[in-house]
Amino acid sequence: MNKNLLPLLLIAFLGSLSIHAQPITQACSSPQWLGADFCDFTCVNCMIDGFTGTNAVGPPTNQIYCGQITVHNPVWLAFVAGSEEINLEVIPFNCNNFQGLQLAVFEQCNDMPIGCHPGSSMGALPLQFVYDQYIPGKTYYLMIDGYAQDICEFTIHVLSGSVFPPPPGNATMPNGPSSLCIGMTGHYSIPPVPGAGFYHWIAPPGAKINGLSNEEYINAPEGEEVDIQFSNIGGQVCVIAGSVCTTETAPSCKNVQVVPVAITNLAPVTVNFNDLPYVWPQDGITTLTNPGVFILTDFNVSYIGCDSIVRQTITVNPPGNGFVTGTLFIDANNNGIRDAGEIPFSNPSVIKSSSGELSNSGLDGVYAFNNLSPGDTIFPMITLPGFHVNPAFHVVQQGVWNGYDFAITNLANAYDLAVSLSTTSIRPGFSSLLTLVCQNNGLQAVNNAMVSLTLPDPLGYQAATVNPFSAIGNVYTWNLGTMSPGEITIIKVQVYTPEWVQLGTIKEFTAVIKPDQQDANPVNNVYTLSQVIVGSFDPNDKQVNPAYVTPGMINNGQPFEYNIRFQNTGNYQADFVRVIDTLGNMVDPASFRFIASSHHCTWTMRGHGVVEFLFENINLPDSSSNEVESHGFVTFSVKPKSGLPLGTVIENYCDIYFDFNPPVRTNTAGTQVVYFVPGEGLGESGAFRARPNPAVFYTRFEWKSP
């Protein structure tokens, strides 16, 4: 057996292995070759008609084919089909055990056979195998094995059909790209060539055919298509149709030009420092954060269908006079220095200067001013209780524009949960959408947080984005689990208002959030929302609470809470929404506090009190497509300035922009300064008196301010 194998191993394949499982099988070096003990080691016998051999070659494998043949001691031969139908006959003789032979024919060595002849226990009888789906020019593999482990000599006869195909014709010129860039991959193909058993592909030096070398032999029909990756050298892509038992035909070639990578120089761009960070739009990844001149390059799929180099010079101007910036960060070890690993203070806050200019920090803790002078002071307005700012302020230094950082600590490790509530308009006979916004404002995780919502009679609960943990009467409770620092949970609740509820009726909704630990700021644990039952309504509106304040309430720091509601009533989704609100000179913009929003938004404050809320990528559906999800809102509070005279009405409106459409202006919401709040009475006995009493012509009324 080893003597038969050694000559075969010395015969080189016509080409290297392709990406396909079966390599090209070469013609045998001698017609007297006796066969191989494994399929992968066999060769094509171009004179198989009349071949005489023996199965005393292969080792036992116990492989089962066709459910009938158990392989014991096989010999493997190969032949080339010359016709679609072939009738092979194998005649055994000189059998050791007089049992005879069995056979199987394969299209690929590693596949199951296309057919078998199981032999029989009737003795060493001739075996015939007829198959009518051969592909002329293709190589097939014949396994002959002893029945019941018999060993026989045998002779093969071709009773009908052909095992010697005519030479294949020439292949046509490959179909595929004629011009590519360096490194580009092109797909090339040809129609089938009758009689071809394989295809010999040749590409220019440095190219890779199917990821391998620049010259590959690939069996038919797989070799009718190849992928060629080119280096920096062009030339001809050629293909030759071949058959193992015939000589190769003439090559058919296509000229392919490899074009050098083009450089596209884009117009230079200048960026102001206060517009940083700047994200290069060419790749959407490269981010510039410092002044300087930067030459950026990227690949662009725009040059004859493949990559070209795009080059652009970006100049970032240094900060101008008046520009200063800094960062708010959580000082975990309370040393006043931002150490490695200490994270930004991600709760956006208003930053105020002594000159009256306002800015705000973002989620990254960074803030900036554009118009400050040396000697101005900067101090953050941290509205959350339990937080300490170090230092309390910075003084702007001549020539120093960065590094004005503030360390934020929570010395008491306090817990602070907050809840807010908003709703679409409450209308008889319609459903409304309540939005509960629950937030952990502290620096500690809160376990087992619970939030409850009390609905006013006769409004009824319909559904929620999260099923309530419990429902007792008109009180619905949700278990929020563990809330991480800064985490926000939004629950939307749909309620129904019966059609018989009178217009003008005031309904109160109450939300309560409870941590399992002591809350440092219990004031924001309860939120009461008063809503007037309305009929027809404008979906873009602004509301304020309270509607009336007394001078005493102002002196005690009573904030005005504004709720801006908007709805996309167009005919397509809004990709982004901007809400711009100028707070006015009767309120203190430094007291601004963001409370909640229906969708993720960022806010900025500039100048002396211009606030912009940006809902980027909100993708707000239009009301005709999805009425329930077409609504949005933002809620914030701000405190009035002290000393406002009685009768003053603090008015405010805002503009809402849907994408690039003209703004929608809301109604004007107002709060009036009054001596006492209507509907609250005049206080305890003795706070009000009339004299003289009784009276004839006039009476003097006196009361104390509540």
PDB file of N, CA and C in Angstrom, residues 603-684:
ATOM      1  N   TRP A 603     -30.348  71.439  27.783  1.00  0.00           N
ATOM      2  CA  TRP A 603     -30.730  72.847  27.885  1.00  0.00           C
ATOM      3  C   TRP A 603     -29.492  73.705  28.042  1.00  0.00           C
ATOM      4  N   THR A 604     -29.586  74.896  27.519  1.00  0.00           N
ATOM      5  CA  THR A 604     -28.506  75.867  27.630  1.00  0.00           C
ATOM      6  C   THR A 604     -29.099  77.204  28.047  1.00  0.00           C
ATOM      7  N   MET A 605     -28.332  77.981  28.798  1.00  0.00           N
ATOM      8  CA  MET A 605     -28.742  79.327  29.202  1.00  0.00           C
ATOM      9  C   MET A 605     -27.651  80.293  28.786  1.00  0.00           C
ATOM     10  N   ARG A 606     -28.037  81.361  28.130  1.00  0.00           N
ATOM     11  CA  ARG A 606     -27.078  82.335  27.648  1.00  0.00           C
ATOM     12  C   ARG A 606     -27.564  83.740  27.981  1.00  0.00           C
ATOM     13  N   GLY A 607     -26.637  84.687  27.865  1.00  0.00           N
ATOM     14  CA  GLY A 607     -26.996  86.084  28.074  1.00  0.00           C
ATOM     15  C   GLY A 607     -27.504  86.333  29.473  1.00  0.00           C
ATOM     16  N   HIS A 608     -28.670  86.997  29.559  1.00  0.00           N
ATOM     17  CA  HIS A 608     -29.258  87.357  30.846  1.00  0.00           C
ATOM     18  C   HIS A 608     -30.556  86.609  31.095  1.00  0.00           C
ATOM     19  N   GLY A 609     -30.690  85.404  30.521  1.00  0.00           N
ATOM     20  CA  GLY A 609     -31.866  84.601  30.846  1.00  0.00           C
ATOM     21  C   GLY A 609     -32.582  84.005  29.654  1.00  0.00           C
ATOM     22  N   VAL A 610     -31.857  83.713  28.555  1.00  0.00           N
ATOM     23  CA  VAL A 610     -32.460  83.033  27.405  1.00  0.00           C
ATOM     24  C   VAL A 610     -32.164  81.537  27.535  1.00  0.00           C
ATOM     25  N   VAL A 611     -33.222  80.749  27.694  1.00  0.00           N
ATOM     26  CA  VAL A 611     -33.077  79.304  27.882  1.00  0.00           C
ATOM     27  C   VAL A 611     -33.532  78.600  26.612  1.00  0.00           C
ATOM     28  N   GLU A 612     -32.730  77.651  26.155  1.00  0.00           N
ATOM     29  CA  GLU A 612     -33.109  76.834  24.998  1.00  0.00           C
ATOM     30  C   GLU A 612     -33.100  75.366  25.405  1.00  0.00           C
ATOM     31  N   PHE A 613     -34.219  74.692  25.133  1.00  0.00           N
ATOM     32  CA  PHE A 613     -34.338  73.254  25.347  1.00  0.00           C
ATOM     33  C   PHE A 613     -34.275  72.590  23.976  1.00  0.00           C
ATOM     34  N   LEU A 614     -33.354  71.650  23.809  1.00  0.00           N
ATOM     35  CA  LEU A 614     -33.180  70.976  22.522  1.00  0.00           C
ATOM     36  C   LEU A 614     -33.503  69.498  22.682  1.00  0.00           C
ATOM     37  N   PHE A 615     -34.539  69.061  21.962  1.00  0.00           N
ATOM     38  CA  PHE A 615     -34.901  67.648  21.904  1.00  0.00           C
ATOM     39  C   PHE A 615     -34.331  67.100  20.596  1.00  0.00           C
ATOM     40  N   GLU A 616     -33.075  66.664  20.649  1.00  0.00           N
ATOM     41  CA  GLU A 616     -32.406  66.172  19.443  1.00  0.00           C
ATOM     42  C   GLU A 616     -32.768  64.710  19.226  1.00  0.00           C
ATOM     43  N   ASN A 617     -32.999  64.351  17.958  1.00  0.00           N
ATOM     44  CA  ASN A 617     -33.379  62.973  17.601  1.00  0.00           C
ATOM     45  C   ASN A 617     -34.606  62.507  18.375  1.00  0.00           C
ATOM     46  N   ILE A 618     -35.566  63.411  18.575  1.00  0.00           N
ATOM     47  CA  ILE A 618     -36.783  63.046  19.298  1.00  0.00           C
ATOM     48  C   ILE A 618     -37.677  62.166  18.440  1.00  0.00           C
ATOM     49  N   ASN A 619     -37.619  62.374  17.107  1.00  0.00           N
ATOM     50  CA  ASN A 619     -38.437  61.582  16.168  1.00  0.00           C
ATOM     51  C   ASN A 619     -39.891  61.538  16.632  1.00  0.00           C
ATOM     52  N   LEU A 620     -40.432  62.724  16.895  1.00  0.00           N
ATOM     53  CA  LEU A 620     -41.792  62.840  17.427  1.00  0.00           C
ATOM     54  C   LEU A 620     -42.797  62.563  16.319  1.00  0.00           C
ATOM     55  N   PRO A 621     -43.617  61.507  16.447  1.00  0.00           N
ATOM     56  CA  PRO A 621     -44.560  61.183  15.365  1.00  0.00           C
ATOM     57  C   PRO A 621     -45.630  62.257  15.228  1.00  0.00           C
ATOM     58  N   ASP A 622     -46.223  62.345  14.035  1.00  0.00           N
ATOM     59  CA  ASP A 622     -47.313  63.296  13.853  1.00  0.00           C
ATOM     60  C   ASP A 622     -48.587  62.742  14.473  1.00  0.00           C
ATOM     61  N   SER A 623     -49.515  63.643  14.780  1.00  0.00           N
ATOM     62  CA  SER A 623     -50.714  63.262  15.528  1.00  0.00           C
ATOM     63  C   SER A 623     -51.633  62.340  14.742  1.00  0.00           C
ATOM     64  N   SER A 624     -51.601  62.416  13.402  1.00  0.00           N
ATOM     65  CA  SER A 624     -52.463  61.534  12.614  1.00  0.00           C
ATOM     66  C   SER A 624     -51.929  60.107  12.575  1.00  0.00           C
ATOM     67  N   SER A 625     -50.603  59.936  12.750  1.00  0.00           N
ATOM     68  CA  SER A 625     -50.017  58.591  12.743  1.00  0.00           C
ATOM     69  C   SER A 625     -50.050  57.947  14.124  1.00  0.00           C
ATOM     70  N   ASN A 626     -49.787  58.750  15.165  1.00  0.00           N
ATOM     71  CA  ASN A 626     -49.729  58.212  16.530  1.00  0.00           C
ATOM     72  C   ASN A 626     -50.044  59.354  17.490  1.00  0.00           C
ATOM     73  N   GLU A 627     -51.323  59.554  17.761  1.00  0.00           N
ATOM     74  CA  GLU A 627     -51.747  60.695  18.564  1.00  0.00           C
ATOM     75  C   GLU A 627     -51.149  60.655  19.962  1.00  0.00           C
ATOM     76  N   VAL A 628     -51.127  59.473  20.575  1.00  0.00           N
ATOM     77  CA  VAL A 628     -50.663  59.363  21.957  1.00  0.00           C
ATOM     78  C   VAL A 628     -49.200  59.770  22.080  1.00  0.00           C
ATOM     79  N   GLU A 629     -48.357  59.334  21.133  1.00  0.00           N
ATOM     80  CA  GLU A 629     -46.921  59.600  21.218  1.00  0.00           C
ATOM     81  C   GLU A 629     -46.516  60.905  20.544  1.00  0.00           C
ATOM     82  N   SER A 630     -47.480  61.682  20.034  1.00  0.00           N
ATOM     83  CA  SER A 630     -47.148  62.925  19.330  1.00  0.00           C
ATOM     84  C   SER A 630     -46.957  64.100  20.281  1.00  0.00           C
ATOM     85  N   HIS A 631     -47.116  63.878  21.587  1.00  0.00           N
ATOM     86  CA  HIS A 631     -47.013  64.944  22.586  1.00  0.00           C
ATOM     87  C   HIS A 631     -45.633  64.957  23.238  1.00  0.00           C
ATOM     88  N   GLY A 632     -45.257  66.128  23.717  1.00  0.00           N
ATOM     89  CA  GLY A 632     -44.047  66.268  24.509  1.00  0.00           C
ATOM     90  C   GLY A 632     -44.194  67.422  25.482  1.00  0.00           C
ATOM     91  N   PHE A 633     -43.290  67.517  26.425  1.00  0.00           N
ATOM     92  CA  PHE A 633     -43.346  68.620  27.387  1.00  0.00           C
ATOM     93  C   PHE A 633     -41.973  68.828  27.999  1.00  0.00           C
ATOM     94  N   VAL A 634     -41.819  69.993  28.634  1.00  0.00           N
ATOM     95  CA  VAL A 634     -40.660  70.277  29.465  1.00  0.00           C
ATOM     96  C   VAL A 634     -41.140  71.113  30.650  1.00  0.00           C
ATOM     97  N   THR A 635     -40.615  70.813  31.827  1.00  0.00           N
ATOM     98  CA  THR A 635     -41.017  71.499  33.056  1.00  0.00           C
ATOM     99  C   THR A 635     -39.779  72.059  33.743  1.00  0.00           C
ATOM    100  N   PHE A 636     -39.884  73.322  34.182  1.00  0.00           N
ATOM    101  CA  PHE A 636     -38.781  73.934  34.913  1.00  0.00           C
ATOM    102  C   PHE A 636     -39.358  74.936  35.907  1.00  0.00           C
ATOM    103  N   SER A 637     -38.521  75.406  36.810  1.00  0.00           N
ATOM    104  CA  SER A 637     -38.959  76.423  37.767  1.00  0.00           C
ATOM    105  C   SER A 637     -37.938  77.544  37.826  1.00  0.00           C
ATOM    106  N   VAL A 638     -38.409  78.710  38.247  1.00  0.00           N
ATOM    107  CA  VAL A 638     -37.561  79.875  38.420  1.00  0.00           C
ATOM    108  C   VAL A 638     -38.214  80.752  39.482  1.00  0.00           C
ATOM    109  N   LYS A 639     -37.414  81.456  40.262  1.00  0.00           N
ATOM    110  CA  LYS A 639     -37.954  82.261  41.354  1.00  0.00           C
ATOM    111  C   LYS A 639     -38.112  83.718  40.928  1.00  0.00           C
ATOM    112  N   PRO A 640     -39.166  84.380  41.415  1.00  0.00           N
ATOM    113  CA  PRO A 640     -39.337  85.804  41.100  1.00  0.00           C
ATOM    114  C   PRO A 640     -38.354  86.656  41.901  1.00  0.00           C
ATOM    115  N   LYS A 641     -38.087  87.838  41.376  1.00  0.00           N
ATOM    116  CA  LYS A 641     -37.247  88.771  42.114  1.00  0.00           C
ATOM    117  C   LYS A 641     -38.051  89.380  43.264  1.00  0.00           C
ATOM    118  N   SER A 642     -37.371  89.720  44.318  1.00  0.00           N
ATOM    119  CA  SER A 642     -38.044  90.320  45.470  1.00  0.00           C
ATOM    120  C   SER A 642     -38.386  91.775  45.180  1.00  0.00           C
ATOM    121  N   GLY A 643     -39.373  92.273  45.934  1.00  0.00           N
ATOM    122  CA  GLY A 643     -39.731  93.681  45.821  1.00  0.00           C
ATOM    123  C   GLY A 643     -40.724  93.999  44.732  1.00  0.00           C
ATOM    124  N   LEU A 644     -41.328  92.995  44.107  1.00  0.00           N
ATOM    125  CA  LEU A 644     -42.316  93.264  43.070  1.00  0.00           C
ATOM    126  C   LEU A 644     -43.564  93.855  43.716  1.00  0.00           C
ATOM    127  N   PRO A 645     -44.089  94.965  43.200  1.00  0.00           N
ATOM    128  CA  PRO A 645     -45.242  95.610  43.832  1.00  0.00           C
ATOM    129  C   PRO A 645     -46.527  94.819  43.624  1.00  0.00           C
ATOM    130  N   LEU A 646     -47.506  95.059  44.502  1.00  0.00           N
ATOM    131  CA  LEU A 646     -48.811  94.417  44.369  1.00  0.00           C
ATOM    132  C   LEU A 646     -49.416  94.755  43.016  1.00  0.00           C
ATOM    133  N   GLY A 647     -50.080  93.765  42.445  1.00  0.00           N
ATOM    134  CA  GLY A 647     -50.710  93.939  41.145  1.00  0.00           C
ATOM    135  C   GLY A 647     -49.823  93.591  39.976  1.00  0.00           C
ATOM    136  N   THR A 648     -48.540  93.420  40.222  1.00  0.00           N
ATOM    137  CA  THR A 648     -47.626  93.058  39.140  1.00  0.00           C
ATOM    138  C   THR A 648     -48.000  91.691  38.571  1.00  0.00           C
ATOM    139  N   VAL A 649     -48.021  91.597  37.254  1.00  0.00           N
ATOM    140  CA  VAL A 649     -48.263  90.320  36.585  1.00  0.00           C
ATOM    141  C   VAL A 649     -46.966  89.905  35.895  1.00  0.00           C
ATOM    142  N   ILE A 650     -46.417  88.788  36.321  1.00  0.00           N
ATOM    143  CA  ILE A 650     -45.187  88.262  35.710  1.00  0.00           C
ATOM    144  C   ILE A 650     -45.613  87.360  34.567  1.00  0.00           C
ATOM    145  N   GLU A 651     -45.417  87.835  33.334  1.00  0.00           N
ATOM    146  CA  GLU A 651     -45.899  87.111  32.160  1.00  0.00           C
ATOM    147  C   GLU A 651     -44.731  86.454  31.427  1.00  0.00           C
ATOM    148  N   ASN A 652     -45.074  85.367  30.737  1.00  0.00           N
ATOM    149  CA  ASN A 652     -44.031  84.637  30.016  1.00  0.00           C
ATOM    150  C   ASN A 652     -44.664  83.769  28.942  1.00  0.00           C
ATOM    151  N   TYR A 653     -44.008  83.705  27.802  1.00  0.00           N
ATOM    152  CA  TYR A 653     -44.404  82.797  26.726  1.00  0.00           C
ATOM    153  C   TYR A 653     -43.127  82.220  26.131  1.00  0.00           C
ATOM    154  N   CYS A 654     -43.274  81.306  25.196  1.00  0.00           N
ATOM    155  CA  CYS A 654     -42.090  80.721  24.558  1.00  0.00           C
ATOM    156  C   CYS A 654     -42.397  80.399  23.107  1.00  0.00           C
ATOM    157  N   ASP A 655     -41.349  80.112  22.342  1.00  0.00           N
ATOM    158  CA  ASP A 655     -41.463  79.720  20.935  1.00  0.00           C
ATOM    159  C   ASP A 655     -41.009  78.280  20.782  1.00  0.00           C
ATOM    160  N   ILE A 656     -41.798  77.507  20.020  1.00  0.00           N
ATOM    161  CA  ILE A 656     -41.519  76.083  19.808  1.00  0.00           C
ATOM    162  C   ILE A 656     -41.212  75.874  18.328  1.00  0.00           C
ATOM    163  N   TYR A 657     -40.064  75.267  18.044  1.00  0.00           N
ATOM    164  CA  TYR A 657     -39.635  75.017  16.668  1.00  0.00           C
ATOM    165  C   TYR A 657     -39.666  73.510  16.412  1.00  0.00           C
ATOM    166  N   PHE A 658     -40.409  73.087  15.390  1.00  0.00           N
ATOM    167  CA  PHE A 658     -40.410  71.697  14.942  1.00  0.00           C
ATOM    168  C   PHE A 658     -39.530  71.615  13.694  1.00  0.00           C
ATOM    169  N   ASP A 659     -38.383  70.952  13.807  1.00  0.00           N
ATOM    170  CA  ASP A 659     -37.401  70.897  12.717  1.00  0.00           C
ATOM    171  C   ASP A 659     -37.061  72.326  12.283  1.00  0.00           C
ATOM    172  N   PHE A 660     -37.150  72.589  10.982  1.00  0.00           N
ATOM    173  CA  PHE A 660     -36.782  73.905  10.467  1.00  0.00           C
ATOM    174  C   PHE A 660     -38.005  74.759  10.136  1.00  0.00           C
ATOM    175  N   ASN A 661     -39.154  74.388  10.675  1.00  0.00           N
ATOM    176  CA  ASN A 661     -40.380  75.129  10.415  1.00  0.00           C
ATOM    177  C   ASN A 661     -40.407  76.420  11.232  1.00  0.00           C
ATOM    178  N   PRO A 662     -41.248  77.392  10.823  1.00  0.00           N
ATOM    179  CA  PRO A 662     -41.389  78.625  11.612  1.00  0.00           C
ATOM    180  C   PRO A 662     -41.854  78.304  13.029  1.00  0.00           C
ATOM    181  N   PRO A 663     -41.517  79.169  13.989  1.00  0.00           N
ATOM    182  CA  PRO A 663     -41.862  78.858  15.383  1.00  0.00           C
ATOM    183  C   PRO A 663     -43.360  78.937  15.644  1.00  0.00           C
ATOM    184  N   VAL A 664     -43.781  78.135  16.621  1.00  0.00           N
ATOM    185  CA  VAL A 664     -45.147  78.197  17.142  1.00  0.00           C
ATOM    186  C   VAL A 664     -45.065  78.885  18.499  1.00  0.00           C
ATOM    187  N   ARG A 665     -45.750  80.020  18.628  1.00  0.00           N
ATOM    188  CA  ARG A 665     -45.702  80.756  19.898  1.00  0.00           C
ATOM    189  C   ARG A 665     -46.847  80.298  20.794  1.00  0.00           C
ATOM    190  N   THR A 666     -46.530  80.052  22.044  1.00  0.00           N
ATOM    191  CA  THR A 666     -47.551  79.606  22.989  1.00  0.00           C
ATOM    192  C   THR A 666     -48.361  80.794  23.500  1.00  0.00           C
ATOM    193  N   ASN A 667     -49.358  80.472  24.293  1.00  0.00           N
ATOM    194  CA  ASN A 667     -50.084  81.498  25.028  1.00  0.00           C
ATOM    195  C   ASN A 667     -49.160  82.155  26.054  1.00  0.00           C
ATOM    196  N   THR A 668     -49.607  83.240  26.629  1.00  0.00           N
ATOM    197  CA  THR A 668     -48.854  83.912  27.686  1.00  0.00           C
ATOM    198  C   THR A 668     -49.347  83.426  29.039  1.00  0.00           C
ATOM    199  N   ALA A 669     -48.448  82.838  29.811  1.00  0.00           N
ATOM    200  CA  ALA A 669     -48.783  82.379  31.160  1.00  0.00           C
ATOM    201  C   ALA A 669     -48.377  83.465  32.148  1.00  0.00           C
ATOM    202  N   GLY A 670     -49.239  83.722  33.136  1.00  0.00           N
ATOM    203  CA  GLY A 670     -48.950  84.813  34.055  1.00  0.00           C
ATOM    204  C   GLY A 670     -49.227  84.481  35.507  1.00  0.00           C
ATOM    205  N   THR A 671     -48.442  85.087  36.381  1.00  0.00           N
ATOM    206  CA  THR A 671     -48.636  85.000  37.827  1.00  0.00           C
ATOM    207  C   THR A 671     -48.746  86.425  38.370  1.00  0.00           C
ATOM    208  N   GLN A 672     -49.758  86.677  39.189  1.00  0.00           N
ATOM    209  CA  GLN A 672     -49.992  88.023  39.714  1.00  0.00           C
ATOM    210  C   GLN A 672     -49.605  88.099  41.185  1.00  0.00           C
ATOM    211  N   VAL A 673     -48.990  89.223  41.540  1.00  0.00           N
ATOM    212  CA  VAL A 673     -48.653  89.486  42.935  1.00  0.00           C
ATOM    213  C   VAL A 673     -49.881  90.108  43.603  1.00  0.00           C
ATOM    214  N   VAL A 674     -50.396  89.439  44.628  1.00  0.00           N
ATOM    215  CA  VAL A 674     -51.632  89.875  45.289  1.00  0.00           C
ATOM    216  C   VAL A 674     -51.406  89.953  46.797  1.00  0.00           C
ATOM    217  N   TYR A 675     -52.377  90.583  47.477  1.00  0.00           N
ATOM    218  CA  TYR A 675     -52.251  90.711  48.925  1.00  0.00           C
ATOM    219  C   TYR A 675     -52.535  89.394  49.615  1.00  0.00           C
ATOM    220  N   PHE A 676     -53.539  88.665  49.119  1.00  0.00           N
ATOM    221  CA  PHE A 676     -53.780  87.313  49.602  1.00  0.00           C
ATOM    222  C   PHE A 676     -54.241  86.479  48.425  1.00  0.00           C
ATOM    223  N   VAL A 677     -54.008  85.189  48.509  1.00  0.00           N
ATOM    224  CA  VAL A 677     -54.313  84.279  47.408  1.00  0.00           C
ATOM    225  C   VAL A 677     -55.804  84.001  47.395  1.00  0.00           C
ATOM    226  N   PRO A 678     -56.501  84.243  46.273  1.00  0.00           N
ATOM    227  CA  PRO A 678     -57.939  83.987  46.208  1.00  0.00           C
ATOM    228  C   PRO A 678     -58.256  82.539  46.541  1.00  0.00           C
ATOM    229  N   GLY A 679     -59.320  82.374  47.348  1.00  0.00           N
ATOM    230  CA  GLY A 679     -59.779  81.030  47.678  1.00  0.00           C
ATOM    231  C   GLY A 679     -59.139  80.451  48.908  1.00  0.00           C
ATOM    232  N   GLU A 680     -58.119  81.111  49.487  1.00  0.00           N
ATOM    233  CA  GLU A 680     -57.456  80.571  50.667  1.00  0.00           C
ATOM    234  C   GLU A 680     -57.961  81.180  51.973  1.00  0.00           C
ATOM    235  N   GLY A 681     -58.923  82.140  51.905  1.00  0.00           N
ATOM    236  CA  GLY A 681     -59.460  82.732  53.126  1.00  0.00           C
ATOM    237  C   GLY A 681     -58.504  83.743  53.721  1.00  0.00           C
ATOM    238  N   LEU A 682     -58.897  84.268  54.892  1.00  0.00           N
ATOM    239  CA  LEU A 682     -58.117  85.333  55.517  1.00  0.00           C
ATOM    240  C   LEU A 682     -57.392  84.892  56.770  1.00  0.00           C
ATOM    241  N   GLY A 683     -57.351  83.615  57.010  1.00  0.00           N
ATOM    242  CA  GLY A 683     -56.562  83.145  58.136  1.00  0.00           C
ATOM    243  C   GLY A 683     -57.390  82.922  59.380  1.00  0.00           C
ATOM    244  N   GLU A 684     -56.715  82.897  60.538  1.00  0.00           N
ATOM    245  CA  GLU A 684     -57.340  82.569  61.806  1.00  0.00           C
ATOM    246  C   GLU A 684     -58.217  83.722  62.311  1.00  0.00           C
TER     247      GLU A 684
END
